[in-house]
Amino acid sequence: MKKTENKNKKYINLSKNESELLNKLDENLLFSTSIIRRKTGWSNSKIKNTIVSLKNKKVIISVKKK
């Protein structure tokens, strides 16, 4: 079998917290810090740090009201 190469695919390493958060939010396309707190029980600082890290890795994006 011939090995194929996918040059467009980028793999991102996720931390334990990032992975846990994404698994808990599995069905939620839109979420807030209060939803995350309910599902994880994390502190505000842990939630914000994890969200910032996921944004920097372009795994999630912000959606704001106008």
mmCIF file of C-alpha atoms in Angstrom:
data_model
loop_
_atom_site.group_PDB
_atom_site.id
_atom_site.type_symbol
_atom_site.label_atom_id
_atom_site.label_comp_id
_atom_site.label_asym_id
_atom_site.label_seq_id
_atom_site.Cartn_x
_atom_site.Cartn_y
_atom_site.Cartn_z
ATOM 1 C CA MET A 1 0.000 0.000 0.000
ATOM 2 C CA LYS A 2 1.270 3.459 -0.879
ATOM 3 C CA LYS A 3 1.563 5.993 1.931
ATOM 4 C CA THR A 4 -0.267 9.246 1.175
ATOM 5 C CA GLU A 5 0.658 12.614 2.542
ATOM 6 C CA ASN A 6 -1.849 15.276 3.486
ATOM 7 C CA LYS A 7 -0.030 18.609 3.398
ATOM 8 C CA ASN A 8 -3.107 20.640 4.396
ATOM 9 C CA LYS A 9 -3.681 18.850 7.693
ATOM 10 C CA LYS A 10 -2.365 20.586 10.816
ATOM 11 C CA TYR A 11 -2.252 18.680 14.081
ATOM 12 C CA ILE A 12 -2.665 20.572 17.316
ATOM 13 C CA ASN A 13 -1.478 19.330 20.689
ATOM 14 C CA LEU A 14 -4.079 19.898 23.367
ATOM 15 C CA SER A 15 -3.381 20.061 27.086
ATOM 16 C CA LYS A 16 -5.244 17.899 29.577
ATOM 17 C CA ASN A 17 -7.501 20.836 30.560
ATOM 18 C CA GLU A 18 -8.237 21.792 26.941
ATOM 19 C CA SER A 19 -9.126 18.229 26.049
ATOM 20 C CA GLU A 20 -11.303 17.803 29.144
ATOM 21 C CA LEU A 21 -13.161 21.042 28.411
ATOM 22 C CA LEU A 22 -13.856 20.111 24.783
ATOM 23 C CA ASN A 23 -15.090 16.675 25.851
ATOM 24 C CA LYS A 24 -17.475 18.178 28.433
ATOM 25 C CA LEU A 25 -18.803 20.678 25.858
ATOM 26 C CA ASP A 26 -19.288 17.949 23.274
ATOM 27 C CA GLU A 27 -22.841 18.911 22.298
ATOM 28 C CA ASN A 28 -22.677 22.657 23.019
ATOM 29 C CA LEU A 29 -21.834 24.729 19.957
ATOM 30 C CA LEU A 30 -22.278 27.962 21.900
ATOM 31 C CA PHE A 31 -21.179 28.228 25.503
ATOM 32 C CA SER A 32 -20.363 30.769 28.182
ATOM 33 C CA THR A 33 -18.176 30.698 31.255
ATOM 34 C CA SER A 34 -21.229 29.947 33.405
ATOM 35 C CA ILE A 35 -22.024 26.844 31.331
ATOM 36 C CA ILE A 36 -18.413 25.701 31.612
ATOM 37 C CA ARG A 37 -18.442 26.295 35.386
ATOM 38 C CA ARG A 38 -21.609 24.191 35.758
ATOM 39 C CA LYS A 39 -20.192 21.320 33.712
ATOM 40 C CA THR A 40 -16.649 21.319 35.137
ATOM 41 C CA GLY A 41 -16.709 23.014 38.538
ATOM 42 C CA TRP A 42 -13.533 24.928 37.605
ATOM 43 C CA SER A 43 -12.518 28.339 38.945
ATOM 44 C CA ASN A 44 -12.926 31.442 36.783
ATOM 45 C CA SER A 45 -9.171 31.766 36.256
ATOM 46 C CA LYS A 46 -8.817 28.154 35.073
ATOM 47 C CA ILE A 47 -11.744 28.607 32.679
ATOM 48 C CA LYS A 48 -10.370 31.858 31.251
ATOM 49 C CA ASN A 49 -6.842 30.468 30.845
ATOM 50 C CA THR A 50 -8.126 27.371 29.050
ATOM 51 C CA ILE A 51 -10.383 29.417 26.752
ATOM 52 C CA VAL A 52 -7.543 31.810 25.858
ATOM 53 C CA SER A 53 -5.288 28.867 25.083
ATOM 54 C CA LEU A 54 -7.933 27.263 22.827
ATOM 55 C CA LYS A 55 -8.484 30.603 21.041
ATOM 56 C CA ASN A 56 -4.743 30.984 20.443
ATOM 57 C CA LYS A 57 -4.650 27.495 18.923
ATOM 58 C CA LYS A 58 -7.686 28.456 16.782
ATOM 59 C CA VAL A 59 -9.739 25.566 18.115
ATOM 60 C CA ILE A 60 -12.575 27.882 19.199
ATOM 61 C CA ILE A 61 -13.617 31.403 18.232
ATOM 62 C CA SER A 62 -15.440 34.192 20.055
ATOM 63 C CA VAL A 63 -18.930 35.215 19.096
ATOM 64 C CA LYS A 64 -20.158 38.506 20.507
ATOM 65 C CA LYS A 65 -23.513 40.255 20.499
ATOM 66 C CA LYS A 66 -23.799 43.589 18.745
#
